[in-house]
């Protein structure tokens, strides 16, 4: 029996060391978690215990070495804000609040419809000094926000640690200041503002960086090993390397250096095409990179990525969740994963994972294949 626990396995990889075998730790989409667990959807979204117990069950089900906590700060009194709950014609749960209704299903993120849509800020009239000092929400998706309960901001990490006995690597998640700015003004207007009013954009980014860093440092005081920075809009499809250097790198670097000074690892999740900015991402001071989507979803070649940045940071990826796990036949799926494992083993620090989140319709059998492939091909000599 191996002397390595799952947690030790992940820590070794993040420290650019080789444990007994390649660690396995994929990030789930909400849809994939729903499909596997079949919970009451709104309870899974809002209730800390339901969500945390689901994360534990998924880790056990698929033999992952770690748990990513994508939502935190759950309110224990969330039900008191619900006006009524009903079902629509498709069997989805429709949860009514005073300002909105949310459609919760077992296939995707909640769909939100506000009675009066919240306005987007105009960069020309925005007063940065009037923005709240503390961040109290996660901008999950367009018009979808997860409200953070400040009194229970980090409770889930203590709960998971107790329930798992510290045997597995627990990772928190924060959102890039760049994402907060895009959400504040609306994606299109914010991208235009980068060109028309760069000074105001820097003020906004500095403001959100302060708030995100405070949340991250609070996480660092909890029993976690690493923090993931969700930065999906920083790839080639949205901004140039020059804009990445100006508007993303310095602000994520400030957060990354603070987290690493607190003794925790930090890694960035950026989807899609990022081959032209791997070194720039490294220069933010992070410990590792997640995703590295291969073609056709992205443009990263894993062997090339290790050659360019693998000496100084770990790599977490890069299984194509769609074309390798969802649509491929068994032979192709296994061959794709085997090649990734063999390439990753040649690097200094590697964690086998889907590139982006697990697609909602990937089957249980296909996900179980990953741990079997680790058993067959993931051992270090």
GROMACS .gro file of C-alpha atoms in nm:
model
  381
    1UNK     CA    1   0.000   0.000   0.000
    2UNK     CA    2   0.127   0.346  -0.087
    3UNK     CA    3   0.260   0.568   0.189
    4UNK     CA    4   0.103   0.865   0.011
    5UNK     CA    5  -0.237   0.995   0.111
    6UNK     CA    6  -0.443   1.164  -0.158
    7UNK     CA    7  -0.363   1.501  -0.007
    8UNK     CA    8   0.010   1.428   0.001
    9UNK     CA    9  -0.010   1.321  -0.362
   10UNK     CA   10  -0.158   1.654  -0.472
   11UNK     CA   11   0.079   1.855  -0.254
   12UNK     CA   12   0.378   1.676  -0.403
   13UNK     CA   13   0.265   1.761  -0.754
   14UNK     CA   14   0.207   2.126  -0.664
   15UNK     CA   15   0.554   2.132  -0.508
   16UNK     CA   16   0.698   2.006  -0.840
   17UNK     CA   17   0.772   1.664  -0.693
   18UNK     CA   18   0.669   1.317  -0.805
   19UNK     CA   19   0.459   1.109  -0.565
   20UNK     CA   20   0.374   0.741  -0.607
   21UNK     CA   21   0.136   0.815  -0.893
   22UNK     CA   22  -0.014   1.103  -1.087
   23UNK     CA   23  -0.283   1.267  -0.873
   24UNK     CA   24  -0.635   1.291  -1.015
   25UNK     CA   25  -0.854   1.594  -0.948
   26UNK     CA   26  -1.106   1.726  -1.198
   27UNK     CA   27  -1.326   2.031  -1.155
   28UNK     CA   28  -1.699   1.965  -1.187
   29UNK     CA   29  -1.945   2.190  -1.364
   30UNK     CA   30  -2.264   2.248  -1.167
   31UNK     CA   31  -2.447   2.050  -1.435
   32UNK     CA   32  -2.218   1.750  -1.400
   33UNK     CA   33  -2.256   1.751  -1.022
   34UNK     CA   34  -2.633   1.769  -1.057
   35UNK     CA   35  -2.639   1.482  -1.305
   36UNK     CA   36  -2.436   1.254  -1.082
   37UNK     CA   37  -2.600   1.339  -0.748
   38UNK     CA   38  -2.960   1.420  -0.849
   39UNK     CA   39  -3.015   1.654  -0.550
   40UNK     CA   40  -3.292   1.906  -0.497
   41UNK     CA   41  -3.131   2.168  -0.725
   42UNK     CA   42  -3.189   2.482  -0.519
   43UNK     CA   43  -3.080   2.304  -0.201
   44UNK     CA   44  -2.755   2.199  -0.366
   45UNK     CA   45  -2.695   2.559  -0.475
   46UNK     CA   46  -2.780   2.736  -0.150
   47UNK     CA   47  -2.740   2.490   0.138
   48UNK     CA   48  -2.384   2.453   0.265
   49UNK     CA   49  -2.425   2.102   0.404
   50UNK     CA   50  -2.599   1.968   0.095
   51UNK     CA   51  -2.331   2.120  -0.129
   52UNK     CA   52  -2.037   2.008   0.085
   53UNK     CA   53  -2.172   1.655   0.131
   54UNK     CA   54  -2.218   1.641  -0.246
   55UNK     CA   55  -1.854   1.737  -0.302
   56UNK     CA   56  -1.744   1.462  -0.065
   57UNK     CA   57  -1.967   1.206  -0.236
   58UNK     CA   58  -1.834   1.299  -0.580
   59UNK     CA   59  -1.474   1.271  -0.466
   60UNK     CA   60  -1.543   0.927  -0.326
   61UNK     CA   61  -1.744   0.818  -0.628
   62UNK     CA   62  -1.467   0.896  -0.876
   63UNK     CA   63  -1.159   0.841  -0.656
   64UNK     CA   64  -1.032   1.196  -0.688
   65UNK     CA   65  -0.741   1.308  -0.471
   66UNK     CA   66  -0.884   1.651  -0.396
   67UNK     CA   67  -1.195   1.865  -0.366
   68UNK     CA   68  -1.247   2.202  -0.530
   69UNK     CA   69  -1.487   2.427  -0.338
   70UNK     CA   70  -1.636   2.649  -0.606
   71UNK     CA   71  -1.900   2.809  -0.379
   72UNK     CA   72  -1.844   2.936  -0.025
   73UNK     CA   73  -2.007   3.178   0.214
   74UNK     CA   74  -2.345   3.002   0.220
   75UNK     CA   75  -2.616   3.168   0.425
   76UNK     CA   76  -2.784   2.937   0.680
   77UNK     CA   77  -3.102   3.147   0.654
   78UNK     CA   78  -3.140   3.150   0.275
   79UNK     CA   79  -3.482   2.985   0.289
   80UNK     CA   80  -3.626   3.286   0.471
   81UNK     CA   81  -3.573   3.493   0.155
   82UNK     CA   82  -3.779   3.255  -0.061
   83UNK     CA   83  -4.130   3.383  -0.141
   84UNK     CA   84  -4.254   3.062  -0.301
   85UNK     CA   85  -4.137   2.759  -0.497
   86UNK     CA   86  -4.317   2.590  -0.785
   87UNK     CA   87  -4.245   2.367  -1.083
   88UNK     CA   88  -4.260   2.472  -1.446
   89UNK     CA   89  -4.389   2.262  -1.735
   90UNK     CA   90  -4.047   2.104  -1.784
   91UNK     CA   91  -4.020   1.986  -1.423
   92UNK     CA   92  -3.768   2.251  -1.318
   93UNK     CA   93  -3.796   2.414  -0.977
   94UNK     CA   94  -3.883   2.783  -0.998
   95UNK     CA   95  -3.776   2.966  -0.684
   96UNK     CA   96  -3.925   3.313  -0.633
   97UNK     CA   97  -3.748   3.587  -0.440
   98UNK     CA   98  -3.864   3.946  -0.393
   99UNK     CA   99  -3.645   4.079  -0.674
  100UNK     CA  100  -3.617   3.778  -0.906
  101UNK     CA  101  -3.710   3.426  -0.993
  102UNK     CA  102  -3.458   3.149  -1.040
  103UNK     CA  103  -3.507   2.837  -1.250
  104UNK     CA  104  -3.315   2.549  -1.095
  105UNK     CA  105  -3.266   2.232  -1.299
  106UNK     CA  106  -3.057   1.917  -1.290
  107UNK     CA  107  -2.874   2.006  -1.610
  108UNK     CA  108  -2.712   2.348  -1.575
  109UNK     CA  109  -2.652   2.661  -1.370
  110UNK     CA  110  -2.959   2.838  -1.232
  111UNK     CA  111  -3.128   3.071  -1.479
  112UNK     CA  112  -3.215   3.409  -1.325
  113UNK     CA  113  -3.483   3.655  -1.433
  114UNK     CA  114  -3.490   3.983  -1.240
  115UNK     CA  115  -3.813   4.177  -1.208
  116UNK     CA  116  -3.603   4.486  -1.272
  117UNK     CA  117  -3.266   4.395  -1.426
  118UNK     CA  118  -2.976   4.543  -1.226
  119UNK     CA  119  -2.816   4.829  -1.420
  120UNK     CA  120  -2.462   4.812  -1.550
  121UNK     CA  121  -2.219   5.088  -1.457
  122UNK     CA  122  -2.119   5.350  -1.712
  123UNK     CA  123  -1.744   5.397  -1.702
  124UNK     CA  124  -1.777   5.767  -1.784
  125UNK     CA  125  -1.988   5.841  -1.475
  126UNK     CA  126  -1.872   5.568  -1.238
  127UNK     CA  127  -1.722   5.691  -0.911
  128UNK     CA  128  -1.486   5.419  -0.791
  129UNK     CA  129  -1.493   5.562  -0.438
  130UNK     CA  130  -1.862   5.475  -0.418
  131UNK     CA  131  -1.806   5.104  -0.482
  132UNK     CA  132  -1.849   4.888  -0.168
  133UNK     CA  133  -1.527   4.833   0.024
  134UNK     CA  134  -1.586   4.459   0.062
  135UNK     CA  135  -1.691   4.204  -0.197
  136UNK     CA  136  -2.006   4.019  -0.098
  137UNK     CA  137  -2.084   3.816  -0.410
  138UNK     CA  138  -1.939   3.578  -0.667
  139UNK     CA  139  -2.014   3.673  -1.031
  140UNK     CA  140  -2.081   3.314  -1.135
  141UNK     CA  141  -2.224   3.388  -1.479
  142UNK     CA  142  -2.414   3.662  -1.661
  143UNK     CA  143  -2.671   3.796  -1.412
  144UNK     CA  144  -2.608   3.498  -1.182
  145UNK     CA  145  -2.462   3.593  -0.846
  146UNK     CA  146  -2.385   3.387  -0.539
  147UNK     CA  147  -2.432   3.609  -0.237
  148UNK     CA  148  -2.161   3.574   0.027
  149UNK     CA  149  -2.267   3.563   0.391
  150UNK     CA  150  -1.989   3.750   0.569
  151UNK     CA  151  -2.059   3.574   0.900
  152UNK     CA  152  -2.019   3.232   0.738
  153UNK     CA  153  -1.767   3.313   0.467
  154UNK     CA  154  -1.536   3.018   0.527
  155UNK     CA  155  -1.748   2.770   0.725
  156UNK     CA  156  -1.752   2.516   0.443
  157UNK     CA  157  -1.375   2.465   0.460
  158UNK     CA  158  -1.386   2.373   0.828
  159UNK     CA  159  -1.677   2.139   0.762
  160UNK     CA  160  -1.502   1.961   0.476
  161UNK     CA  161  -1.181   1.926   0.675
  162UNK     CA  162  -1.362   1.765   0.966
  163UNK     CA  163  -1.570   1.537   0.745
  164UNK     CA  164  -1.272   1.415   0.540
  165UNK     CA  165  -1.019   1.401   0.824
  166UNK     CA  166  -0.765   1.597   0.624
  167UNK     CA  167  -0.702   1.305   0.390
  168UNK     CA  168  -0.777   1.495   0.071
  169UNK     CA  169  -0.646   1.818  -0.077
  170UNK     CA  170  -0.905   2.093  -0.038
  171UNK     CA  171  -0.889   2.394  -0.271
  172UNK     CA  172  -1.079   2.720  -0.248
  173UNK     CA  173  -1.178   2.940  -0.538
  174UNK     CA  174  -1.176   3.315  -0.599
  175UNK     CA  175  -1.266   3.522  -0.904
  176UNK     CA  176  -1.025   3.745  -1.092
  177UNK     CA  177  -1.059   4.123  -1.048
  178UNK     CA  178  -1.087   4.140  -1.427
  179UNK     CA  179  -1.408   3.935  -1.412
  180UNK     CA  180  -1.555   4.165  -1.150
  181UNK     CA  181  -1.489   4.464  -1.373
  182UNK     CA  182  -1.649   4.293  -1.673
  183UNK     CA  183  -1.954   4.212  -1.463
  184UNK     CA  184  -1.977   4.565  -1.324
  185UNK     CA  185  -1.999   4.732  -1.665
  186UNK     CA  186  -2.117   4.449  -1.887
  187UNK     CA  187  -1.873   4.250  -2.098
  188UNK     CA  188  -1.889   4.455  -2.417
  189UNK     CA  189  -1.880   4.795  -2.249
  190UNK     CA  190  -1.595   4.690  -2.021
  191UNK     CA  191  -1.382   4.568  -2.310
  192UNK     CA  192  -1.442   4.896  -2.493
  193UNK     CA  193  -1.351   5.086  -2.177
  194UNK     CA  194  -1.007   4.922  -2.177
  195UNK     CA  195  -0.937   5.132  -2.485
  196UNK     CA  196  -1.138   5.447  -2.417
  197UNK     CA  197  -1.071   5.497  -2.045
  198UNK     CA  198  -0.775   5.288  -1.929
  199UNK     CA  199  -0.714   5.505  -1.623
  200UNK     CA  200  -1.064   5.440  -1.485
  201UNK     CA  201  -1.026   5.070  -1.562
  202UNK     CA  202  -0.709   5.056  -1.356
  203UNK     CA  203  -0.887   5.224  -1.067
  204UNK     CA  204  -1.169   4.971  -1.083
  205UNK     CA  205  -0.927   4.678  -1.104
  206UNK     CA  206  -0.725   4.806  -0.809
  207UNK     CA  207  -1.045   4.834  -0.606
  208UNK     CA  208  -1.158   4.479  -0.680
  209UNK     CA  209  -0.806   4.344  -0.627
  210UNK     CA  210  -0.814   4.472  -0.270
  211UNK     CA  211  -1.144   4.295  -0.205
  212UNK     CA  212  -1.050   3.967  -0.374
  213UNK     CA  213  -0.717   3.958  -0.192
  214UNK     CA  214  -0.894   4.000   0.142
  215UNK     CA  215  -1.118   3.702   0.065
  216UNK     CA  216  -0.821   3.495  -0.050
  217UNK     CA  217  -0.617   3.568   0.261
  218UNK     CA  218  -0.914   3.472   0.475
  219UNK     CA  219  -0.924   3.138   0.295
  220UNK     CA  220  -0.555   3.093   0.363
  221UNK     CA  221  -0.631   3.080   0.734
  222UNK     CA  222  -0.847   2.773   0.678
  223UNK     CA  223  -0.739   2.409   0.623
  224UNK     CA  224  -0.688   2.434   0.247
  225UNK     CA  225  -0.385   2.363   0.029
  226UNK     CA  226  -0.449   2.590  -0.267
  227UNK     CA  227  -0.672   2.854  -0.420
  228UNK     CA  228  -0.794   2.852  -0.777
  229UNK     CA  229  -0.829   3.189  -0.952
  230UNK     CA  230  -1.122   3.173  -1.191
  231UNK     CA  231  -1.016   3.394  -1.482
  232UNK     CA  232  -1.212   3.266  -1.783
  233UNK     CA  233  -1.222   3.593  -1.978
  234UNK     CA  234  -0.845   3.646  -1.998
  235UNK     CA  235  -0.775   3.425  -2.299
  236UNK     CA  236  -0.703   3.502  -2.664
  237UNK     CA  237  -1.072   3.516  -2.751
  238UNK     CA  238  -1.123   3.823  -2.534
  239UNK     CA  239  -0.806   4.027  -2.492
  240UNK     CA  240  -0.465   4.058  -2.651
  241UNK     CA  241  -0.137   3.970  -2.476
  242UNK     CA  242  -0.076   4.343  -2.441
  243UNK     CA  243  -0.406   4.396  -2.264
  244UNK     CA  244  -0.342   4.087  -2.052
  245UNK     CA  245  -0.010   4.237  -1.945
  246UNK     CA  246  -0.173   4.568  -1.855
  247UNK     CA  247  -0.510   4.471  -1.709
  248UNK     CA  248  -0.479   4.118  -1.575
  249UNK     CA  249  -0.119   4.035  -1.489
  250UNK     CA  250  -0.041   4.301  -1.224
  251UNK     CA  251  -0.366   4.253  -1.034
  252UNK     CA  252  -0.364   3.874  -1.030
  253UNK     CA  253   0.005   3.895  -0.938
  254UNK     CA  254  -0.074   4.104  -0.631
  255UNK     CA  255  -0.318   3.839  -0.514
  256UNK     CA  256  -0.092   3.547  -0.606
  257UNK     CA  257   0.208   3.684  -0.418
  258UNK     CA  258  -0.005   3.746  -0.109
  259UNK     CA  259  -0.144   3.392  -0.114
  260UNK     CA  260   0.198   3.235  -0.163
  261UNK     CA  261   0.340   3.449   0.117
  262UNK     CA  262   0.064   3.301   0.335
  263UNK     CA  263   0.197   2.955   0.260
  264UNK     CA  264  -0.066   2.832   0.013
  265UNK     CA  265  -0.051   2.741  -0.353
  266UNK     CA  266  -0.250   2.936  -0.609
  267UNK     CA  267  -0.330   2.847  -0.969
  268UNK     CA  268  -0.515   3.014  -1.253
  269UNK     CA  269  -0.805   2.874  -1.455
  270UNK     CA  270  -0.832   3.038  -1.797
  271UNK     CA  271  -1.034   2.864  -2.064
  272UNK     CA  272  -0.980   2.827  -2.437
  273UNK     CA  273  -0.686   2.959  -2.637
  274UNK     CA  274  -0.399   3.064  -2.410
  275UNK     CA  275  -0.087   2.937  -2.589
  276UNK     CA  276   0.026   3.292  -2.664
  277UNK     CA  277   0.026   3.389  -2.294
  278UNK     CA  278   0.156   3.095  -2.094
  279UNK     CA  279   0.467   3.286  -1.991
  280UNK     CA  280   0.259   3.591  -1.901
  281UNK     CA  281   0.040   3.375  -1.680
  282UNK     CA  282   0.354   3.237  -1.516
  283UNK     CA  283   0.471   3.592  -1.451
  284UNK     CA  284   0.172   3.656  -1.226
  285UNK     CA  285   0.358   3.451  -0.964
  286UNK     CA  286   0.110   3.165  -0.950
  287UNK     CA  287   0.205   2.809  -0.858
  288UNK     CA  288   0.030   2.643  -1.150
  289UNK     CA  289  -0.210   2.662  -1.443
  290UNK     CA  290  -0.536   2.477  -1.493
  291UNK     CA  291  -0.718   2.403  -1.818
  292UNK     CA  292  -0.468   2.424  -2.105
  293UNK     CA  293  -0.747   2.325  -2.342
  294UNK     CA  294  -0.618   2.126  -2.640
  295UNK     CA  295  -0.748   2.173  -2.992
  296UNK     CA  296  -1.021   2.232  -3.102
  297UNK     CA  297  -1.152   2.390  -2.780
  298UNK     CA  298  -0.818   2.559  -2.716
  299UNK     CA  299  -0.472   2.563  -2.870
  300UNK     CA  300  -0.235   2.430  -2.602
  301UNK     CA  301  -0.007   2.134  -2.669
  302UNK     CA  302   0.073   1.976  -2.333
  303UNK     CA  303   0.431   1.879  -2.418
  304UNK     CA  304   0.500   2.232  -2.542
  305UNK     CA  305   0.349   2.378  -2.226
  306UNK     CA  306   0.577   2.169  -2.005
  307UNK     CA  307   0.879   2.275  -2.211
  308UNK     CA  308   0.790   2.642  -2.174
  309UNK     CA  309   0.666   2.674  -1.815
  310UNK     CA  310   0.691   2.330  -1.653
  311UNK     CA  311   1.020   2.395  -1.474
  312UNK     CA  312   0.866   2.654  -1.244
  313UNK     CA  313   0.499   2.566  -1.206
  314UNK     CA  314   0.267   2.267  -1.196
  315UNK     CA  315   0.018   2.189  -1.469
  316UNK     CA  316  -0.336   2.068  -1.405
  317UNK     CA  317  -0.512   1.937  -1.715
  318UNK     CA  318  -0.564   1.882  -2.004
  319UNK     CA  319  -0.828   1.623  -2.097
  320UNK     CA  320  -1.081   1.753  -2.349
  321UNK     CA  321  -1.409   1.706  -2.166
  322UNK     CA  322  -1.613   1.727  -2.486
  323UNK     CA  323  -1.420   1.550  -2.761
  324UNK     CA  324  -1.238   1.297  -2.541
  325UNK     CA  325  -1.487   1.225  -2.262
  326UNK     CA  326  -1.830   1.310  -2.401
  327UNK     CA  327  -1.824   1.225  -2.773
  328UNK     CA  328  -1.533   0.983  -2.818
  329UNK     CA  329  -1.572   0.607  -2.819
  330UNK     CA  330  -1.403   0.405  -2.543
  331UNK     CA  331  -1.088   0.335  -2.743
  332UNK     CA  332  -1.026   0.699  -2.833
  333UNK     CA  333  -1.113   0.825  -2.483
  334UNK     CA  334  -0.868   0.585  -2.320
  335UNK     CA  335  -0.597   0.658  -2.575
  336UNK     CA  336  -0.633   1.034  -2.529
  337UNK     CA  337  -0.609   1.005  -2.151
  338UNK     CA  338  -0.314   0.762  -2.167
  339UNK     CA  339  -0.115   1.003  -2.386
  340UNK     CA  340  -0.186   1.291  -2.147
  341UNK     CA  341  -0.076   1.086  -1.847
  342UNK     CA  342   0.245   0.981  -2.020
  343UNK     CA  343   0.325   1.339  -2.119
  344UNK     CA  344   0.241   1.470  -1.774
  345UNK     CA  345   0.461   1.215  -1.600
  346UNK     CA  346   0.763   1.356  -1.782
  347UNK     CA  347   0.700   1.698  -1.626
  348UNK     CA  348   0.799   1.810  -1.279
  349UNK     CA  349   0.452   1.858  -1.136
  350UNK     CA  350   0.134   1.725  -1.293
  351UNK     CA  351  -0.226   1.671  -1.184
  352UNK     CA  352  -0.453   1.483  -1.422
  353UNK     CA  353  -0.773   1.676  -1.480
  354UNK     CA  354  -1.021   1.774  -1.741
  355UNK     CA  355  -0.902   2.089  -1.915
  356UNK     CA  356  -1.212   2.289  -1.828
  357UNK     CA  357  -1.500   2.168  -1.613
  358UNK     CA  358  -1.652   1.826  -1.668
  359UNK     CA  359  -1.929   1.859  -1.926
  360UNK     CA  360  -2.271   1.794  -1.769
  361UNK     CA  361  -2.356   1.490  -1.982
  362UNK     CA  362  -2.029   1.299  -1.936
  363UNK     CA  363  -2.132   0.963  -1.795
  364UNK     CA  364  -2.037   0.808  -1.463
  365UNK     CA  365  -1.870   0.519  -1.647
  366UNK     CA  366  -1.654   0.754  -1.851
  367UNK     CA  367  -1.541   0.942  -1.540
  368UNK     CA  368  -1.458   0.618  -1.360
  369UNK     CA  369  -1.229   0.540  -1.652
  370UNK     CA  370  -0.993   0.816  -1.535
  371UNK     CA  371  -0.897   0.645  -1.210
  372UNK     CA  372  -0.855   0.314  -1.393
  373UNK     CA  373  -0.616   0.482  -1.637
  374UNK     CA  374  -0.418   0.621  -1.344
  375UNK     CA  375  -0.388   0.269  -1.202
  376UNK     CA  376  -0.263   0.137  -1.534
  377UNK     CA  377  -0.041   0.419  -1.653
  378UNK     CA  378  -0.004   0.680  -1.377
  379UNK     CA  379   0.261   0.522  -1.155
  380UNK     CA  380   0.603   0.683  -1.120
  381UNK     CA  381   0.901   0.448  -1.141
   0.00000   0.00000   0.00000
